[in-house]
mmCIF file of C-alpha atoms in Angstrom:
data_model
loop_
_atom_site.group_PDB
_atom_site.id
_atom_site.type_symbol
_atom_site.label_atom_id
_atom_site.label_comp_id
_atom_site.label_asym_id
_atom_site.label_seq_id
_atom_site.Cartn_x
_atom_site.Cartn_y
_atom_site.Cartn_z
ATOM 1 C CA UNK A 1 135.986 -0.471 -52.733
ATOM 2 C CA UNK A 2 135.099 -3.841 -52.251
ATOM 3 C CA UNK A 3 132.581 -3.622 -55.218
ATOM 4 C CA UNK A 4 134.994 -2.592 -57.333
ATOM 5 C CA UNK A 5 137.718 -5.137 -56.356
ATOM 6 C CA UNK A 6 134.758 -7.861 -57.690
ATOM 7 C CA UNK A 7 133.950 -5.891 -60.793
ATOM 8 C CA UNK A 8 137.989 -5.966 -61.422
ATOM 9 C CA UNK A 9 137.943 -9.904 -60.308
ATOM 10 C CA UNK A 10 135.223 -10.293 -63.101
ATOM 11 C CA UNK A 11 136.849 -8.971 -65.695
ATOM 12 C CA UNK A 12 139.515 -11.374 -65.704
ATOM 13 C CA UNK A 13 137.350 -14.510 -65.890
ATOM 14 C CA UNK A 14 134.815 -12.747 -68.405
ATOM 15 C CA UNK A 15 137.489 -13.288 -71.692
ATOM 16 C CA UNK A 16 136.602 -17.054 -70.415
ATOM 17 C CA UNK A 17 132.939 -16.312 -70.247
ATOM 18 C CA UNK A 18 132.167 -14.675 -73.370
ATOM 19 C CA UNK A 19 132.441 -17.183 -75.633
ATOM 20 C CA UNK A 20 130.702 -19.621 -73.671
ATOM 21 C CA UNK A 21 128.018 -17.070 -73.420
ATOM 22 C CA UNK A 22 127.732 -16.810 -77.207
ATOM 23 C CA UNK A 23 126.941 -20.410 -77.283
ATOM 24 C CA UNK A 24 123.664 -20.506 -75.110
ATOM 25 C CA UNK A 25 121.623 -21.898 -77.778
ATOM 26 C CA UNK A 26 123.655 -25.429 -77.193
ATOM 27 C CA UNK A 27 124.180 -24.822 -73.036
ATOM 28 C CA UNK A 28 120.874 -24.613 -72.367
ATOM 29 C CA UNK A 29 119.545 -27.535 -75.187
ATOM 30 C CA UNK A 30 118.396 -30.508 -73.602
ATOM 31 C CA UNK A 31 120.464 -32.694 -75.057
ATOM 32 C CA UNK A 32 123.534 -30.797 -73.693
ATOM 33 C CA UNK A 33 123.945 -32.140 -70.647
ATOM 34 C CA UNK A 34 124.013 -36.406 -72.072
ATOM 35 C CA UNK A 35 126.283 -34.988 -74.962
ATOM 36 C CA UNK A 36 128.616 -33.370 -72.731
ATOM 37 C CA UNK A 37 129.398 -36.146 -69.855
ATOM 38 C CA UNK A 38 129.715 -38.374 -72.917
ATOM 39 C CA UNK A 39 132.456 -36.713 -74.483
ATOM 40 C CA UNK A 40 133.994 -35.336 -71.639
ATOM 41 C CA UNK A 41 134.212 -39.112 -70.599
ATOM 42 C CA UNK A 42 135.088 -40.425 -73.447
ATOM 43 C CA UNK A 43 137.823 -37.692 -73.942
ATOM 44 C CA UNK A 44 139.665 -37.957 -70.617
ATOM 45 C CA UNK A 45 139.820 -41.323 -70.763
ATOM 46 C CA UNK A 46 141.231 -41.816 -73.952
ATOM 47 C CA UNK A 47 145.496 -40.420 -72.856
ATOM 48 C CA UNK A 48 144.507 -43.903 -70.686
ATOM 49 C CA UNK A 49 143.169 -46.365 -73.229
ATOM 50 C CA UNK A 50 146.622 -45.271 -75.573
ATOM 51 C CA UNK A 51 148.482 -46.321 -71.986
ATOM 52 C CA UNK A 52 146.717 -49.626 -71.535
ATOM 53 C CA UNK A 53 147.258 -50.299 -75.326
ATOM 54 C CA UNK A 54 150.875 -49.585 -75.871
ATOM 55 C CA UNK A 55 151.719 -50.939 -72.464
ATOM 56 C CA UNK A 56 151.698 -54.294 -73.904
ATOM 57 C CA UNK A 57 154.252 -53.471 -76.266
ATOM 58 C CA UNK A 58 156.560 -50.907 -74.313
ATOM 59 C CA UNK A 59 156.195 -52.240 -70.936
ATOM 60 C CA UNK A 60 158.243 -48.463 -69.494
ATOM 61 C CA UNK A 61 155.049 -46.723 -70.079
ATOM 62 C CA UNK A 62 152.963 -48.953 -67.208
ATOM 63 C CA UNK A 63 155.981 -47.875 -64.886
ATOM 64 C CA UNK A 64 153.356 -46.231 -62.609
ATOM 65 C CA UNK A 65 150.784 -48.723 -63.583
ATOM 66 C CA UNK A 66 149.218 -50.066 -60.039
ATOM 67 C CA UNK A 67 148.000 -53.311 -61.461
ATOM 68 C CA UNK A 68 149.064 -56.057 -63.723
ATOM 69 C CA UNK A 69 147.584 -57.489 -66.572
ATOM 70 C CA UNK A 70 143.774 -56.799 -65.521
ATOM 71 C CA UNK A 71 141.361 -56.206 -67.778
ATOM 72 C CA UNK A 72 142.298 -52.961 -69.119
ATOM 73 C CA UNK A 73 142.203 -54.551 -72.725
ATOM 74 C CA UNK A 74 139.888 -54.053 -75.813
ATOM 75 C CA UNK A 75 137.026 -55.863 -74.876
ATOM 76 C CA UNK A 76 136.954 -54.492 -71.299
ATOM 77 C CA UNK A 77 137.115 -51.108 -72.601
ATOM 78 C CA UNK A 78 134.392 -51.561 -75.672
ATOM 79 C CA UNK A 79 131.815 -53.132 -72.965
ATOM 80 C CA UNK A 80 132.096 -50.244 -70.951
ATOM 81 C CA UNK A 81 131.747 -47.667 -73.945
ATOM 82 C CA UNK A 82 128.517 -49.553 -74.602
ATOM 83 C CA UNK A 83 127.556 -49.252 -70.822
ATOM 84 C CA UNK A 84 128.229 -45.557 -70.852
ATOM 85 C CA UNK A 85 126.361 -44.897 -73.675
ATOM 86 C CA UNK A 86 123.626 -46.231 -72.408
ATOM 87 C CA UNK A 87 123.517 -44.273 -69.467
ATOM 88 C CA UNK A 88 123.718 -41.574 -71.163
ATOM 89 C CA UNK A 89 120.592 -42.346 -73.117
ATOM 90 C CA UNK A 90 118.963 -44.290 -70.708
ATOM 91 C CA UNK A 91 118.944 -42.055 -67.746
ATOM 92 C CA UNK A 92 121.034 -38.669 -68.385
ATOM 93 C CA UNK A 93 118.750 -37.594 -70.944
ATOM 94 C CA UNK A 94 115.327 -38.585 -69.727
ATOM 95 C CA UNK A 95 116.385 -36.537 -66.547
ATOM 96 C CA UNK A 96 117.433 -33.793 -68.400
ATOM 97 C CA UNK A 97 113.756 -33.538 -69.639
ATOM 98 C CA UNK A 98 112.021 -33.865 -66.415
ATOM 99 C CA UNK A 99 114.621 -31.433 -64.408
ATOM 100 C CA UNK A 100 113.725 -29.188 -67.097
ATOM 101 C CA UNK A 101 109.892 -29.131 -67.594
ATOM 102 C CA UNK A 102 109.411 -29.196 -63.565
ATOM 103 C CA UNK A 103 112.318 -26.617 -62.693
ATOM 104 C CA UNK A 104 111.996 -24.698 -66.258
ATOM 105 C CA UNK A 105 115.133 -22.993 -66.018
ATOM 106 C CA UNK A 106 116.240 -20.111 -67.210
ATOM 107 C CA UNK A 107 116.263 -18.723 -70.941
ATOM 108 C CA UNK A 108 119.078 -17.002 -70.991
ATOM 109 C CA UNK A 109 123.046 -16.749 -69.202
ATOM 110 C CA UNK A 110 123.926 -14.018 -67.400
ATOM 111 C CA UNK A 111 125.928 -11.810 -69.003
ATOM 112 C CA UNK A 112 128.569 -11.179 -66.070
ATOM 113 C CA UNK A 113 131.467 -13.626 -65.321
ATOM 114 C CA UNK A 114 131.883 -14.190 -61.701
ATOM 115 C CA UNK A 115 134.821 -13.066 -59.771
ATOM 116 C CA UNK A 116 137.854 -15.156 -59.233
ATOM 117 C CA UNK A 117 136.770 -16.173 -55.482
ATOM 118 C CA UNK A 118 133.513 -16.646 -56.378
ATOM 119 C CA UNK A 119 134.337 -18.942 -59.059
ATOM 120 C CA UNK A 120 137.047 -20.791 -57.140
ATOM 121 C CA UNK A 121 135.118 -21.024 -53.438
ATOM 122 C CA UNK A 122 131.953 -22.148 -55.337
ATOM 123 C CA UNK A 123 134.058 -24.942 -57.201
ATOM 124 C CA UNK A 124 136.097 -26.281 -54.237
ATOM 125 C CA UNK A 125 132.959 -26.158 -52.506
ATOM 126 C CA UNK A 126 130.790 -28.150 -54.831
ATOM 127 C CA UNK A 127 133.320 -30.534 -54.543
ATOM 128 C CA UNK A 128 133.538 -31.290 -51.216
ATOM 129 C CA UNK A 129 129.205 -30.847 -50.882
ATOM 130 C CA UNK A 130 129.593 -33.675 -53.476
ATOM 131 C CA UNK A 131 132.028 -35.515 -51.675
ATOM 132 C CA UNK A 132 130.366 -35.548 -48.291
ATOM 133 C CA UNK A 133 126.682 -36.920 -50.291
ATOM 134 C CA UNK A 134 128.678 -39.057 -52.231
ATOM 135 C CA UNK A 135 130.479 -40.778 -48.952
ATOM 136 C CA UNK A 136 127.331 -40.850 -46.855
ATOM 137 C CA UNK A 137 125.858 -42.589 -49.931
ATOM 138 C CA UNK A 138 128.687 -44.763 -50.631
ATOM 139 C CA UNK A 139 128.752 -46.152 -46.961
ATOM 140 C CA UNK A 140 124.640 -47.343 -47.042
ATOM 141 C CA UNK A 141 124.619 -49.010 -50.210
ATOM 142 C CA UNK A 142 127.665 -50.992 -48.755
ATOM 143 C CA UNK A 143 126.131 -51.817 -45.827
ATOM 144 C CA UNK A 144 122.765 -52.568 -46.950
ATOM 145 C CA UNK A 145 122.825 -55.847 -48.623
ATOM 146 C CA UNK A 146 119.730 -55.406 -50.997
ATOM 147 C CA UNK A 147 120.946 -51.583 -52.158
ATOM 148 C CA UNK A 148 124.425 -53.241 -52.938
ATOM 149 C CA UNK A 149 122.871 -55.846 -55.280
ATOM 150 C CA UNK A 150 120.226 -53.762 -57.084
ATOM 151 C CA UNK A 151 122.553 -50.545 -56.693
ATOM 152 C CA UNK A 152 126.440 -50.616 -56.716
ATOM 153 C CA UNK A 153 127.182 -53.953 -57.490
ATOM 154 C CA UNK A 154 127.736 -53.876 -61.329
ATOM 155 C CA UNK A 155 130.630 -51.129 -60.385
ATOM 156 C CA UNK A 156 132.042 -53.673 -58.634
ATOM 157 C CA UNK A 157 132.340 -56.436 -61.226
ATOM 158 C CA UNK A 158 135.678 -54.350 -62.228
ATOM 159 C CA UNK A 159 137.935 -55.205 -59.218
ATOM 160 C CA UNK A 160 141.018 -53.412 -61.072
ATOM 161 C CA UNK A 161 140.051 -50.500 -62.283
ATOM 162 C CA UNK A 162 140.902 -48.381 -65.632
ATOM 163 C CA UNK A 163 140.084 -45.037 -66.297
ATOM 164 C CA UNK A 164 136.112 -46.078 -68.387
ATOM 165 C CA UNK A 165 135.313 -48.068 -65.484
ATOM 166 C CA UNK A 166 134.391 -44.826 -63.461
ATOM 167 C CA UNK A 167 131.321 -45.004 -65.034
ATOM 168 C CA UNK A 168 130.514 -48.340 -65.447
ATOM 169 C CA UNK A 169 127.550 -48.438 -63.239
ATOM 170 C CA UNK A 170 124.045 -49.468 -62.814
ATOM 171 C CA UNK A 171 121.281 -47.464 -63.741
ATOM 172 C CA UNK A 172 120.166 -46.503 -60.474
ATOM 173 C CA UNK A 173 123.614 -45.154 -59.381
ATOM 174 C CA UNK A 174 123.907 -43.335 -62.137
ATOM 175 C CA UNK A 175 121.005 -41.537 -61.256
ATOM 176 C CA UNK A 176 121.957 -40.914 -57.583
ATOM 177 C CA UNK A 177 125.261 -39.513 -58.817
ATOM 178 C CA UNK A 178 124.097 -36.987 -61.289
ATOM 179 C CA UNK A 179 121.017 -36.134 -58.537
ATOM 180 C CA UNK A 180 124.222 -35.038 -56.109
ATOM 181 C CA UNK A 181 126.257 -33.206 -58.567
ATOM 182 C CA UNK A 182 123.306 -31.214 -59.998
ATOM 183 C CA UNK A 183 121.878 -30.687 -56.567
ATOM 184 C CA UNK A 184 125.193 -29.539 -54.768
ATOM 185 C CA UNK A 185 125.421 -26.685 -57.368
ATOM 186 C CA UNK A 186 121.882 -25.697 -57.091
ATOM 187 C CA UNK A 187 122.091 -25.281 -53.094
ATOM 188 C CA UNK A 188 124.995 -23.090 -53.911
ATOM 189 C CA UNK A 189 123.476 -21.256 -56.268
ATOM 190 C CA UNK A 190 126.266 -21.452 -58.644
ATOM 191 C CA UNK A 191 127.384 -18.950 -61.843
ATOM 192 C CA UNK A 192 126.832 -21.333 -64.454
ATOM 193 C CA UNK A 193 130.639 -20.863 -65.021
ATOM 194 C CA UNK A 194 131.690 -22.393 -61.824
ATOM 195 C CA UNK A 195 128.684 -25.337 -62.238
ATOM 196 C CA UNK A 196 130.333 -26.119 -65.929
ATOM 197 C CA UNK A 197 133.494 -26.179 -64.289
ATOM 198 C CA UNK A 198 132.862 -28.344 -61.449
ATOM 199 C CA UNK A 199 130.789 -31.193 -63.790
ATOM 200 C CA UNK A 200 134.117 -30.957 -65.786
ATOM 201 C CA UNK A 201 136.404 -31.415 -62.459
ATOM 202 C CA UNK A 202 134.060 -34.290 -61.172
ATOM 203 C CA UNK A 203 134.397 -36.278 -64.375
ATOM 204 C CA UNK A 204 137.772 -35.726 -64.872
ATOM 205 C CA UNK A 205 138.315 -36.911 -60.804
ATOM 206 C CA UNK A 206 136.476 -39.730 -61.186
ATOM 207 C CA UNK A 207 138.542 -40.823 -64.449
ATOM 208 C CA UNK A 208 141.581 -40.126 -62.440
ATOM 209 C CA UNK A 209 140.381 -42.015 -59.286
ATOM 210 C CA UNK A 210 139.572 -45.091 -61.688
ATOM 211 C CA UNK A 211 142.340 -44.528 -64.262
ATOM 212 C CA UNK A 212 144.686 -47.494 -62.406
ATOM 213 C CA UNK A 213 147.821 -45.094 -62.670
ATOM 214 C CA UNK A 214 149.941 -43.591 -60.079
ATOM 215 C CA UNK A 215 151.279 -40.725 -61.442
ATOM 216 C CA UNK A 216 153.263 -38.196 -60.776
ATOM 217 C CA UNK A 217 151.537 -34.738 -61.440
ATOM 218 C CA UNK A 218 148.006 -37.054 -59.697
ATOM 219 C CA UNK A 219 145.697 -35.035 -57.816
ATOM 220 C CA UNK A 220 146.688 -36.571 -54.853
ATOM 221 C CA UNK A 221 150.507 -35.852 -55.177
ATOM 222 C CA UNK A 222 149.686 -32.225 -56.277
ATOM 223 C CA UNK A 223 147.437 -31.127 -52.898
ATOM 224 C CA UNK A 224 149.489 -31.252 -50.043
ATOM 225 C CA UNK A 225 148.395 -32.967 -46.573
ATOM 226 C CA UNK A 226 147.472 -36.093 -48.136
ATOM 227 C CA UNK A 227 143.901 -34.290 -48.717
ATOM 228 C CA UNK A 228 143.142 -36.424 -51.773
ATOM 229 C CA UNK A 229 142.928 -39.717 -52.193
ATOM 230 C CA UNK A 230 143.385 -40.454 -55.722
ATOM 231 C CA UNK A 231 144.320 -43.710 -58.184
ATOM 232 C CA UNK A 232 146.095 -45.519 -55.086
ATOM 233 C CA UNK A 233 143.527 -44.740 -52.556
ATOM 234 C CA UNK A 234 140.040 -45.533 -54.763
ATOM 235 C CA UNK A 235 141.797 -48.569 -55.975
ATOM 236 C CA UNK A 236 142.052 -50.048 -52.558
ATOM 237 C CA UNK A 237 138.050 -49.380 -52.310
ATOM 238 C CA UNK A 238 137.609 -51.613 -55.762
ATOM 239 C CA UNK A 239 139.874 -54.389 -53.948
ATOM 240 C CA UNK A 240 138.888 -54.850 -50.228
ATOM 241 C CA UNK A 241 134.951 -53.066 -50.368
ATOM 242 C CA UNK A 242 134.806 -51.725 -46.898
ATOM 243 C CA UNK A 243 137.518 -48.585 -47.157
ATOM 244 C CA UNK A 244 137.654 -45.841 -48.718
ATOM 245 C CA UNK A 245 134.210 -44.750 -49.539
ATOM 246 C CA UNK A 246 134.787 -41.472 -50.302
ATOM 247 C CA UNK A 247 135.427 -40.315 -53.806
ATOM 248 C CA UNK A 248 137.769 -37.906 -54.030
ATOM 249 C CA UNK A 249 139.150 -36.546 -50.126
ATOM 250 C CA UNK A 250 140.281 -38.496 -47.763
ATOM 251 C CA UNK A 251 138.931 -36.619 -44.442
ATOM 252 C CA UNK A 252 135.693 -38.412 -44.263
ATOM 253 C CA UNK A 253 137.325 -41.882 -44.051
ATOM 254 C CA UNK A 254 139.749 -40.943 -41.995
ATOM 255 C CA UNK A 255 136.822 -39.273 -39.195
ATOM 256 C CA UNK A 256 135.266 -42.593 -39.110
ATOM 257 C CA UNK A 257 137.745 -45.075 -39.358
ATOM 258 C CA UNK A 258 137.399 -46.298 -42.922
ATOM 259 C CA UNK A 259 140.642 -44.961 -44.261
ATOM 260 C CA UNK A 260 143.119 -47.865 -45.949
ATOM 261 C CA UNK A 261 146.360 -45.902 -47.102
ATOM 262 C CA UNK A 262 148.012 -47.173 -49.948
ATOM 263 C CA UNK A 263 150.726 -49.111 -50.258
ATOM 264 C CA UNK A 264 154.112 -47.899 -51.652
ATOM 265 C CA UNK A 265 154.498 -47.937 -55.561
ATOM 266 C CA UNK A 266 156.300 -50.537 -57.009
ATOM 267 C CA UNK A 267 159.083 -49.939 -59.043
#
């Protein structure tokens, strides 16, 4: 019974699956994985960079804006785009190639979507496995004084963020980012549907977290409990360095004490 109730679950994610499938020839190149945070980035970012820009004209549309004028303009944005790129060159894709010739994984997808509670407890879950490395992470390189210069301190030249900024990072912690995301859906063992969908959710996130907007349909407004931190709560992080490590929940902060909540939005 319960094997069939999976087999059913299946089925509805496999219309979804199929056509990904068909595609395995570009999945599994190595220059996927650089060409896909690129444009994912790139993409989710841009509903922001038309905000920023046409803010300065029609001042209604930065009615949920949680900065002033920062430097959300042109030249902010283009440096970043140049930083991102690089990091896409300069350290996605050389550890594409070495995850791949000391792993060498596999030739082919499987053929089987996975059911829907597979596919939504192995998402949720990456998420919070990523979350809790990301934290722990978070917390040493901001209390080690040497790690914070060499590591994290180029993300913190932007002290207002906007929605590129979420990757404007050193080398280094670009590196130790993309080692927790890949290795949180390894120790799961992950469908390669769930793992696509979580590197699409954590991008996405972190553009949200970064994005400088408090908006209404946020994350953080639509999970209940005050689970997620969001725009207000990550921007707090950028502003006084020693709360609000965590990425994307709040739970860890608030367990040991580093938890700033945000003030009210002004209208």
């Amino acid at each position: 019974m319960n094997g069939s109730c999976e087999l059913q679950n299946s089925l509805l994610l496999q219309p979804a699956w199929d056509p990904i499938r068909r595609r395995q020839d570009l999945l599994l190149s190595l220059f996927f994985p650089a060409c896909f945070s690129f444009v994912a980035n790139v993409s989710l970012c841009l509903p922001f960079a038309v905000l920023d820009c046409l803010g300065q004209w029609w001042p209604w549309l930065w009615r949920y804006k949680l900065r002033g004028l920062g430097p959300g303009g042109p030249t902010a944005w283009w440096g970043c785009l140049g930083r991102v790129a690089w990091n896409q060159v300069a350290c996605i894709l050389p550890t594409t190639l070495l995850l791949h010739y000391l792993l060498r994984p596999p030739s082919s997808l499987p053929p089987e979507a996975p059911s829907c509670l597979r596919f939504l407890s192995e998402v949720v879950l990456c998420l919070l496995l990523f979350d809790t490395m990301s934290f722990m992470f978070h917390v040493l390189i901001h209390r080690v004084p040497w790690l914070f210069m060499k590591v994290h301190s180029v993300h913190h030249e932007v002290q207002d963020p906007f929605a590129l900024a979420a990757q404007y990072s050193s080398y280094w912690e670009v590196l130790s980012l993309q080692g927790f995301a890949i290795s949180s859906a390894a120790l799961l063992g992950c469908h390669p549907l769930s793992e696509i969908t979580f590197h699409l959710l954590n991008i996405w996130l972190s553009v949200e977290d970064h994005c400088g907007y408090d908006l209404p349909w946020g994350t953080h407004r639509l999970l209940p409990f005050n689970l997620f931190g969001g725009a207000p709560f990550h921007t707090i992080h950028h502003q006084r360095f020693r709360v609000n490590y965590a990425p994307y929940f709040t739970h860890w902060d608030r367990i040991f004490g580093t938890y700033m909540s945000p003030p009210p939005l002004k209208k």
